PDB file of C-alpha atoms in Angstrom:
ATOM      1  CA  UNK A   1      23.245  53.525  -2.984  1.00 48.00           C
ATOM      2  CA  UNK A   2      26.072  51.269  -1.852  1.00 50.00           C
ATOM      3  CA  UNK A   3      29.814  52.388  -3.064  1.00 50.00           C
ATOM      4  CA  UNK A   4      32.086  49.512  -4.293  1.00 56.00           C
ATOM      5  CA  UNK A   5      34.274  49.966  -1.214  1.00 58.00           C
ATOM      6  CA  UNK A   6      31.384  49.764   1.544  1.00 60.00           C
ATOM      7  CA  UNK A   7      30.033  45.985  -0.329  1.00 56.00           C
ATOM      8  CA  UNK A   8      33.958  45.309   0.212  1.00 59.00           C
ATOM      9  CA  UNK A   9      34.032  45.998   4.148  1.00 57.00           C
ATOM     10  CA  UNK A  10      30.646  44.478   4.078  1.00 53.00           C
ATOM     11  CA  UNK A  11      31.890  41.051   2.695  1.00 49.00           C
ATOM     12  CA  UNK A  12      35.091  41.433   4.669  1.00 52.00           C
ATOM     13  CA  UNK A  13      32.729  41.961   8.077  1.00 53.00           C
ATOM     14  CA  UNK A  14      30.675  38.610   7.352  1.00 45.00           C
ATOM     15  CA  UNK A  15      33.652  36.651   6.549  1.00 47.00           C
ATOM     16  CA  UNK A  16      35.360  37.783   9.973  1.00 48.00           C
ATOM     17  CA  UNK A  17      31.882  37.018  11.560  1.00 50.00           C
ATOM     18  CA  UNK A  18      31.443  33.808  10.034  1.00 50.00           C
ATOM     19  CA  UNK A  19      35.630  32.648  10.232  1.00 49.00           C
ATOM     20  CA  UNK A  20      34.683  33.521  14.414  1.00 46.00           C
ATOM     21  CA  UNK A  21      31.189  31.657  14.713  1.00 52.00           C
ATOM     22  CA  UNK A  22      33.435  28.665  13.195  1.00 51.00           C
ATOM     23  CA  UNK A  23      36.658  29.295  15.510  1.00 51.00           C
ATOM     24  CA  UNK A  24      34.317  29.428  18.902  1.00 49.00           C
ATOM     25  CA  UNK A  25      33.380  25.529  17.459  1.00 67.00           C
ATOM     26  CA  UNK A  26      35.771  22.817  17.531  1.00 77.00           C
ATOM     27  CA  UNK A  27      35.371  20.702  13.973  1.00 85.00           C
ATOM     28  CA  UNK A  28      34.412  17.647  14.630  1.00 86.00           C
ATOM     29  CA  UNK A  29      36.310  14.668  15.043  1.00 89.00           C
ATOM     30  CA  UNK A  30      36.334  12.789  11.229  1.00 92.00           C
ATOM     31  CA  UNK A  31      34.660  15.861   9.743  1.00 96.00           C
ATOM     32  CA  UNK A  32      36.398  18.109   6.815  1.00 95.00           C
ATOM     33  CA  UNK A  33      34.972  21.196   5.332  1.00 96.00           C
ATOM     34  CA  UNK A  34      35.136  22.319   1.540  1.00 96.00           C
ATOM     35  CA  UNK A  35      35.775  25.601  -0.197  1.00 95.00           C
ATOM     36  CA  UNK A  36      31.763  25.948  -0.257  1.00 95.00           C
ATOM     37  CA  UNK A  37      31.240  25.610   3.420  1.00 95.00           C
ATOM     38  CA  UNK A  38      29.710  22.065   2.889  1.00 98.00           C
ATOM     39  CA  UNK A  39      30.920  19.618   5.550  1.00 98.00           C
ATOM     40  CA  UNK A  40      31.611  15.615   5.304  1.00 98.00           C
ATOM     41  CA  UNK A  41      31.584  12.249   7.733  1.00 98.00           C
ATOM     42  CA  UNK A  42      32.923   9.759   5.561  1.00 97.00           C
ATOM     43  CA  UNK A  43      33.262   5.991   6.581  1.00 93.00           C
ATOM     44  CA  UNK A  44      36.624   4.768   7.154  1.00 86.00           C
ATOM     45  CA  UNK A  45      37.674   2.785   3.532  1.00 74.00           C
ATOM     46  CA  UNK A  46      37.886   0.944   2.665  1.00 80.00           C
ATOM     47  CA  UNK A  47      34.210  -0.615   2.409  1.00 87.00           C
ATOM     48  CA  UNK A  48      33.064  -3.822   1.333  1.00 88.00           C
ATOM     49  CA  UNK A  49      30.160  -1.436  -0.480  1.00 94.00           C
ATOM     50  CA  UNK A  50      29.452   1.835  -0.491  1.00 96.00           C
ATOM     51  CA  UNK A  51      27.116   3.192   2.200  1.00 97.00           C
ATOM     52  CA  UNK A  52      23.928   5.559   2.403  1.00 98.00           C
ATOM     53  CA  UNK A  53      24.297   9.408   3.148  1.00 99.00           C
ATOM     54  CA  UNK A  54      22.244  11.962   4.905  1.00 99.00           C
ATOM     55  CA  UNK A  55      21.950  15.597   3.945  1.00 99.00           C
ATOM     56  CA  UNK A  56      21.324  17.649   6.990  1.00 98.00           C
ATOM     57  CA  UNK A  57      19.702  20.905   5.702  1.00 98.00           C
ATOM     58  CA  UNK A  58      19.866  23.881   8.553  1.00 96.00           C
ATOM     59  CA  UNK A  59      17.615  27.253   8.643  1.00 95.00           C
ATOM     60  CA  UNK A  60      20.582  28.757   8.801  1.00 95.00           C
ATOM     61  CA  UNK A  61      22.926  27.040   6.720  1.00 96.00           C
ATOM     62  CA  UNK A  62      24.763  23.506   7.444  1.00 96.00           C
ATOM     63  CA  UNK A  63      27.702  23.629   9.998  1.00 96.00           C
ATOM     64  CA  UNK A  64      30.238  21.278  11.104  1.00 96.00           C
ATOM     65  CA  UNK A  65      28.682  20.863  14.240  1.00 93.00           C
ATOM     66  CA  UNK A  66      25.015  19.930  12.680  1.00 96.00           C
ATOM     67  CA  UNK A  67      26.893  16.824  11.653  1.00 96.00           C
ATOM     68  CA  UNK A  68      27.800  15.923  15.374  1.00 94.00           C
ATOM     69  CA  UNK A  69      23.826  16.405  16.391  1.00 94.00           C
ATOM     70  CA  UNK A  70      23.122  13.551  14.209  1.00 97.00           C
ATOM     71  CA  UNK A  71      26.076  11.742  14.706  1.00 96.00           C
ATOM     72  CA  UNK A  72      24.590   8.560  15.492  1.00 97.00           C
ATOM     73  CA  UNK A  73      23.253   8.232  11.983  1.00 98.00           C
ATOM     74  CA  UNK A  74      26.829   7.619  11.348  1.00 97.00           C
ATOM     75  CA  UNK A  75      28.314   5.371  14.605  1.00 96.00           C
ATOM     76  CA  UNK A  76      25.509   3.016  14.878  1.00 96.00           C
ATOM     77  CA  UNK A  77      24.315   2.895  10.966  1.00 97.00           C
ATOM     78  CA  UNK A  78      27.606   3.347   9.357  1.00 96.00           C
ATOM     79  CA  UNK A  79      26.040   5.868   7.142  1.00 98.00           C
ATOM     80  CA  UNK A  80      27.768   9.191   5.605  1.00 98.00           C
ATOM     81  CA  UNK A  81      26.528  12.360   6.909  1.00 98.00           C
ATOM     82  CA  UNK A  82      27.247  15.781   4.839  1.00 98.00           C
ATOM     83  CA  UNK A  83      25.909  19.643   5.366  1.00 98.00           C
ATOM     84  CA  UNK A  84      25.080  21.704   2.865  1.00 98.00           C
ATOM     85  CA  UNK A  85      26.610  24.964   3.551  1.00 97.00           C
ATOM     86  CA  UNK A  86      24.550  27.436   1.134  1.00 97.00           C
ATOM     87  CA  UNK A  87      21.206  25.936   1.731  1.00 97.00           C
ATOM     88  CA  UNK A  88      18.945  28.144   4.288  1.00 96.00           C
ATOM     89  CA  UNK A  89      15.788  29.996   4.921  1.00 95.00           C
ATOM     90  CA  UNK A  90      14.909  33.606   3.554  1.00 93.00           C
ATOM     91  CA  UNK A  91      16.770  32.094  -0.191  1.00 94.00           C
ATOM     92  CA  UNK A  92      15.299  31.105  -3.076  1.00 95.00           C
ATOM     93  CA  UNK A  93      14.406  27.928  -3.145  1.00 94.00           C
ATOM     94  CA  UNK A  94      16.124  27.633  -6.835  1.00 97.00           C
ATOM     95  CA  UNK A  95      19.492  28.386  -5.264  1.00 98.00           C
ATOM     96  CA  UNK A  96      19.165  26.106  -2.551  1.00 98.00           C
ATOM     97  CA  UNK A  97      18.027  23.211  -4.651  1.00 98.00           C
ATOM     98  CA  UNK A  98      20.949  23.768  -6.709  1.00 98.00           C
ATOM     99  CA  UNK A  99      23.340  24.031  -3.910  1.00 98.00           C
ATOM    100  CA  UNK A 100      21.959  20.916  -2.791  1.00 99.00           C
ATOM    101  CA  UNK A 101      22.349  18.729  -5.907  1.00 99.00           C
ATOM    102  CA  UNK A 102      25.945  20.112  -5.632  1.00 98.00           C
ATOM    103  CA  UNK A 103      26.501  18.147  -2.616  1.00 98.00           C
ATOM    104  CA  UNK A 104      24.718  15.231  -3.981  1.00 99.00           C
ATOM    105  CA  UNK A 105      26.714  15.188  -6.702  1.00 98.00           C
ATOM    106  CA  UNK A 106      29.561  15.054  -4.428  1.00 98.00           C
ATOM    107  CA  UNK A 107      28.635  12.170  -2.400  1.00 98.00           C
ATOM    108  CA  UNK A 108      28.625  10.279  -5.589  1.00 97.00           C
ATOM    109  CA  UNK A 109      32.239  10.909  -6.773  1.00 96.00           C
ATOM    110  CA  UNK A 110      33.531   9.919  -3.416  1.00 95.00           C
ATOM    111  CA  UNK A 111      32.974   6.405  -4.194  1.00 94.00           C
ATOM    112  CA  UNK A 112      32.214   5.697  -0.867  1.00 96.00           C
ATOM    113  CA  UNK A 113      28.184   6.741  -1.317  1.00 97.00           C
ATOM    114  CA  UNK A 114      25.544   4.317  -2.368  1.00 97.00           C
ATOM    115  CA  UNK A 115      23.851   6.887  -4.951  1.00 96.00           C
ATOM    116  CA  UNK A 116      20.603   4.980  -4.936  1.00 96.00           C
ATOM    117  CA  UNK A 117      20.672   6.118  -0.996  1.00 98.00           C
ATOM    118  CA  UNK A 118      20.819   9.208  -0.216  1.00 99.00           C
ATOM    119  CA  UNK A 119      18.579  11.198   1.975  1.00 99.00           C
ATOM    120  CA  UNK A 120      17.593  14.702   3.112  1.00 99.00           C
ATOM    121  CA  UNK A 121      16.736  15.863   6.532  1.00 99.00           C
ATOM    122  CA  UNK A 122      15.538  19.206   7.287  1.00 98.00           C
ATOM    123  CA  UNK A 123      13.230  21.230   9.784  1.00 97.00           C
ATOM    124  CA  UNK A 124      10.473  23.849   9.046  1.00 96.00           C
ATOM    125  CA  UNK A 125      11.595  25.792   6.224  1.00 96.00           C
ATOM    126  CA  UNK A 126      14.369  23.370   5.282  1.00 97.00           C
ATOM    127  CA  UNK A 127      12.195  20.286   5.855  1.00 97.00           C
ATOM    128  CA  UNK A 128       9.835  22.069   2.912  1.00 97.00           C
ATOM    129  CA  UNK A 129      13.126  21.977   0.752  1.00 98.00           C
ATOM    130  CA  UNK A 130      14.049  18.457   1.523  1.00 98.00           C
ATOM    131  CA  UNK A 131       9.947  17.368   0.389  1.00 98.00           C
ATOM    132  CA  UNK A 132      10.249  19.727  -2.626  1.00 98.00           C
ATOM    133  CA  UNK A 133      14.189  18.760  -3.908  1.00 98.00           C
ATOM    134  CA  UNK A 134      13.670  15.023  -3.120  1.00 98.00           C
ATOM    135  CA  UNK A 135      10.177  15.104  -5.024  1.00 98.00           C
ATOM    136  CA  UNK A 136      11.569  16.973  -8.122  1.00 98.00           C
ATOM    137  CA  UNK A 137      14.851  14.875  -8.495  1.00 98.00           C
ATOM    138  CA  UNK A 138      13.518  11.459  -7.292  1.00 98.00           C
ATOM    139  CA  UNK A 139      16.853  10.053  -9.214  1.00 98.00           C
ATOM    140  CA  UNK A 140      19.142  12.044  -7.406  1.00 98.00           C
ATOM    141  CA  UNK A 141      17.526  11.231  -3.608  1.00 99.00           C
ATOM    142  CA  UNK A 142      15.394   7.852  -2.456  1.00 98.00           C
ATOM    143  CA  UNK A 143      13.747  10.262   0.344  1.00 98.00           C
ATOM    144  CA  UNK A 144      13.315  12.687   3.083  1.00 99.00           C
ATOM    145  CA  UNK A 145      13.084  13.088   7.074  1.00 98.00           C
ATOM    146  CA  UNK A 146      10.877  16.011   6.989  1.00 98.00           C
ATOM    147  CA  UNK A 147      10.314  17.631  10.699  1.00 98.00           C
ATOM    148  CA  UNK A 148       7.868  20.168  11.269  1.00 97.00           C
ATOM    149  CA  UNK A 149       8.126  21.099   7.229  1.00 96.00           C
ATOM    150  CA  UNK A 150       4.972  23.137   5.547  1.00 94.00           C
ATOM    151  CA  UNK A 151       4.071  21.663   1.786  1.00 95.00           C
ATOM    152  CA  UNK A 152       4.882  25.061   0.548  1.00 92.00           C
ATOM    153  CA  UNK A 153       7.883  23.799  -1.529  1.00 93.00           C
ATOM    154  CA  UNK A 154       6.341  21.083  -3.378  1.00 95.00           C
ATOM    155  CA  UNK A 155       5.668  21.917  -7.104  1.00 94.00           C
ATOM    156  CA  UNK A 156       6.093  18.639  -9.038  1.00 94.00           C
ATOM    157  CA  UNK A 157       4.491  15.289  -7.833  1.00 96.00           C
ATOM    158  CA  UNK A 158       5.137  12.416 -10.395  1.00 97.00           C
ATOM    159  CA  UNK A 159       4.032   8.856  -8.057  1.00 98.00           C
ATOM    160  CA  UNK A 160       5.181   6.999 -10.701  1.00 98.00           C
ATOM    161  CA  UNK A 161       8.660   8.378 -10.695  1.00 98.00           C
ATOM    162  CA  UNK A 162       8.455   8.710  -6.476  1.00 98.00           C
ATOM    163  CA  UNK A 163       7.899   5.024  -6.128  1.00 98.00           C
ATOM    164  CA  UNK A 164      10.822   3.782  -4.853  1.00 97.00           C
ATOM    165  CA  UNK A 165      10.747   6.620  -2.184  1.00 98.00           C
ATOM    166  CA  UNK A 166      10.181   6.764   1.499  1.00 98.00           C
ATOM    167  CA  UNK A 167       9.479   9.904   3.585  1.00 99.00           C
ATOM    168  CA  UNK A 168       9.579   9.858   7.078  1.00 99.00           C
ATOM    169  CA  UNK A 169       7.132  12.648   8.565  1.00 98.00           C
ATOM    170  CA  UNK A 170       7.215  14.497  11.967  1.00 98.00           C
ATOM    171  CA  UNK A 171       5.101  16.713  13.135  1.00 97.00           C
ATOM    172  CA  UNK A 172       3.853  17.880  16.838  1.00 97.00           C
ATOM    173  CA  UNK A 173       0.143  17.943  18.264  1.00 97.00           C
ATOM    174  CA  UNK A 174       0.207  21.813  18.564  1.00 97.00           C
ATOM    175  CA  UNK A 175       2.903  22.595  15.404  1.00 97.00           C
ATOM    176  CA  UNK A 176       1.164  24.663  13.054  1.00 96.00           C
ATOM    177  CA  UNK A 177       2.507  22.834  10.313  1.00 96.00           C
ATOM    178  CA  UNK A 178       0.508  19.514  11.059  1.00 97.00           C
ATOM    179  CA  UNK A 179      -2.312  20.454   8.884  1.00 96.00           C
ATOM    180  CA  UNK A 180       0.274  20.489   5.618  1.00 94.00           C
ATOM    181  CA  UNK A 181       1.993  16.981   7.585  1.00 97.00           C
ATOM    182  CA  UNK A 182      -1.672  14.853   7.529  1.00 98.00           C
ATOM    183  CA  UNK A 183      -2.730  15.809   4.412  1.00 97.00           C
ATOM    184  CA  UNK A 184       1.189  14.904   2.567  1.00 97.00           C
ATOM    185  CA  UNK A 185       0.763  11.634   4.820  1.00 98.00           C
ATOM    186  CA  UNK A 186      -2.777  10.829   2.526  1.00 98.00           C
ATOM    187  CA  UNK A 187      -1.180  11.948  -0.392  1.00 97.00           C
ATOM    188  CA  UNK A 188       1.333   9.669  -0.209  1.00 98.00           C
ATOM    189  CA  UNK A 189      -0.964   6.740   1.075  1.00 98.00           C
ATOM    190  CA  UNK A 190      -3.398   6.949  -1.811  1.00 98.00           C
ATOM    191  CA  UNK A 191      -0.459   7.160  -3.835  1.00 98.00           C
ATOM    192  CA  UNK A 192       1.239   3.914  -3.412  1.00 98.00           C
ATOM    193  CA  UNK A 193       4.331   5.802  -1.748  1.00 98.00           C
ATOM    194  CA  UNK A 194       6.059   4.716   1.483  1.00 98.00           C
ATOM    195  CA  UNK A 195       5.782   6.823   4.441  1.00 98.00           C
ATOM    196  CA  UNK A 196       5.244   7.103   8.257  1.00 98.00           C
ATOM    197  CA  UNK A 197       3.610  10.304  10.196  1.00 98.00           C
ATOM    198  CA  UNK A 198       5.017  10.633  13.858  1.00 97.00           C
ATOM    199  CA  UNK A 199       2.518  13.313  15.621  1.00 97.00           C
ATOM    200  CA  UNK A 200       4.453  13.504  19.393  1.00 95.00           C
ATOM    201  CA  UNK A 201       3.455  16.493  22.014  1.00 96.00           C
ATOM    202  CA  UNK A 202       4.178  20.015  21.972  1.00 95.00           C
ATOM    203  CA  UNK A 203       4.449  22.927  19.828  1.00 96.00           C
ATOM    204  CA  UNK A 204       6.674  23.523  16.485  1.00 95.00           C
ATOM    205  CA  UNK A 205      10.195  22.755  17.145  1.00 92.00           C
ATOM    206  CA  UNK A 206      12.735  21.049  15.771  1.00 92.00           C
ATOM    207  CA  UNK A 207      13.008  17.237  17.678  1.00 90.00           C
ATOM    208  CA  UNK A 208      15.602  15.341  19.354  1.00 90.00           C
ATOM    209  CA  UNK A 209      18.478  13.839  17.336  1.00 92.00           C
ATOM    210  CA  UNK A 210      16.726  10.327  18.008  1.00 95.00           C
ATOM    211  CA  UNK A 211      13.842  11.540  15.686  1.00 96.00           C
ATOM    212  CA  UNK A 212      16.663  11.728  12.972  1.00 98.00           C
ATOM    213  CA  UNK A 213      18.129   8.399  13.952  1.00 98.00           C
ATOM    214  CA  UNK A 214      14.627   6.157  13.591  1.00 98.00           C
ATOM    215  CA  UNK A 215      14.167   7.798  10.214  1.00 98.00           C
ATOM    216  CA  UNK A 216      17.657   6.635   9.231  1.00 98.00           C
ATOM    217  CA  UNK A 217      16.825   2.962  11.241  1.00 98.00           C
ATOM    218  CA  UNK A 218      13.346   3.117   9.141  1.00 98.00           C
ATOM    219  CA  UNK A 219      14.690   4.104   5.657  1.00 98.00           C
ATOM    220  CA  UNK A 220      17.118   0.958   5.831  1.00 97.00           C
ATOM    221  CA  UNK A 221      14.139  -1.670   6.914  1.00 96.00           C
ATOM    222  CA  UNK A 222      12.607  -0.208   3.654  1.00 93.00           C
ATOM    223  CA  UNK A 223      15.184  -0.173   1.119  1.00 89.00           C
ATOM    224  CA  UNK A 224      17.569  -2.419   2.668  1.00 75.00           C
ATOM    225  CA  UNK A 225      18.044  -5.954   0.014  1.00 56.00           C
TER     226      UNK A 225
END
C-alpha cells in the first residue's frame, strides 16, 4: 500500500524529472507552453484568414521540441503547429482522445485556426490515435498523417460523415504494421475517401520530418479552394 506522503514525493520526483528533461531543451523560438503541457506555433497576426494546424501526437507525450522536428510545416506552409502534452502510449485511449479535443478546441478560440483544417500526425501507437480520434470526430479534424500506425484504435467508421477527409498513410516494406496500412488504404478506396499509401524501405520507425511535410503539401492540394 502507498502512504499519502510517499504519492507526494512521488509526484514531487516526476515533476523535478520532467521541469529537468524541459530545462536540458531550449523552447523553441515562437513556441509557448500552457498549464497542460500542450505547446503552440502560432502565425504572426495578423492574417488575411485563418490558417490550418497540425497536431503532433508523441509516444511519449508532445514536447516543445516535437514542434521544431516539423517545423517546416509551419515556415514553408504557414500552418500552426501545436503538441498535445497528455496524449501518449500505455493510456487509455479515452483520455487521450479527450486530451486531444482539448487542444482542438483550443486552436479554434485562437482565431487564428481554420477549424475546418486541422490535422493529426502521429507514429505507431499515436498514429492509431490520430486514425481512431480523426475517424470518430470527423467535425472536429479534416484528417490524419498516420506513420507506421496499427488499425487497433479504430472503432467507428461512418464514410458518409468521413467524406470530406484525407489521410495520408506511411508505412515501411518490413514495418509490421503494413498489413493494418494496405488493408485501411482499400478501405478507404472502396469507400469514396481520399487517401495516399507511401510503402518506402526499412523496418518500423518513425520517418523523416519530410514525410510530415508532403502530407501537409498533400492535404492543401486536396482541400485547398
Amino acid at each position: 500500500m502507498i502512504l499519502p506522503r510517499n504519492i507526494i514525493f512521488i509526484t514531487l520526483i516526476f515533476a523535478l524529472s520532467l521541469s529537468a528533461e524541459w530545462q536540458a531543451h531550449e523552447i523553441p523560438e515562437g513556441v509557448y507552453c500552457d498549464a497542460d503541457s500542450d505547446c503552440f506555433l502560432l502565425p504572426d497576426a495578423p492574417l488575411a484568414e485563418p490558417v490550418p494546424a497540425l497536431i503532433y501526437l508523441s509516444c511519449t507525450g508532445g514536447k516543445p521540441w516535437d514542434i521544431d522536428s516539423v517545423r517546416a510545416v509551419h515556415d514553408e506552409l504557414g500552418w500552426a503547429i501545436a503538441t498535445c502534452g497528455k496524449s501518449r502510449n500505455h493510456r487509455t485511449g479515452e483520455l487521450n482522445e479527450a486530451d486531444i479535443l482539448r487542444l482542438q478546441a483550443k486552436l479554434e478560440k485562437t482565431g487564428q485556426v481554420n477549424k475546418n483544417r486541422i490535422y493529426l500526425f502521429g507514429f505507431s501507437g499515436q498514429g492509431a490515435q490520430a486514425l481512431g480520434t480523426a475517424l470518430r470526430h470527423p467535425k472536429c479534424f479534416d484528417g490524419a498523417v498516420i506513420d507506421c500506425a496499427h488499425t487497433g484504435n479504430i472503432s467507428h467508421f461512418d464514410p458518409q460523415a468521413s467524406a470530406h477527409q484525407a489521410f495520408y498513410i506511411i508505412t515501411k516494406t518490413g514495418d509490421w504494421n503494413r498489413e493494418h496500412n494496405e488493408k485501411l488504404h482499400k478501405l478507404f478506396v472502396y469507400s469514396g475517401i481520399r487517401d495516399t499509401l507511401i510503402i518506402g524501405e526499412g523496418e518500423h520507425g518513425i520517418g523523416p520530418a519530410t514525410d510530415v511535410l508532403r502530407g501537409c503539401l498533400w492535404f492543401d492540394k486536396v482541400h485547398r479552394k
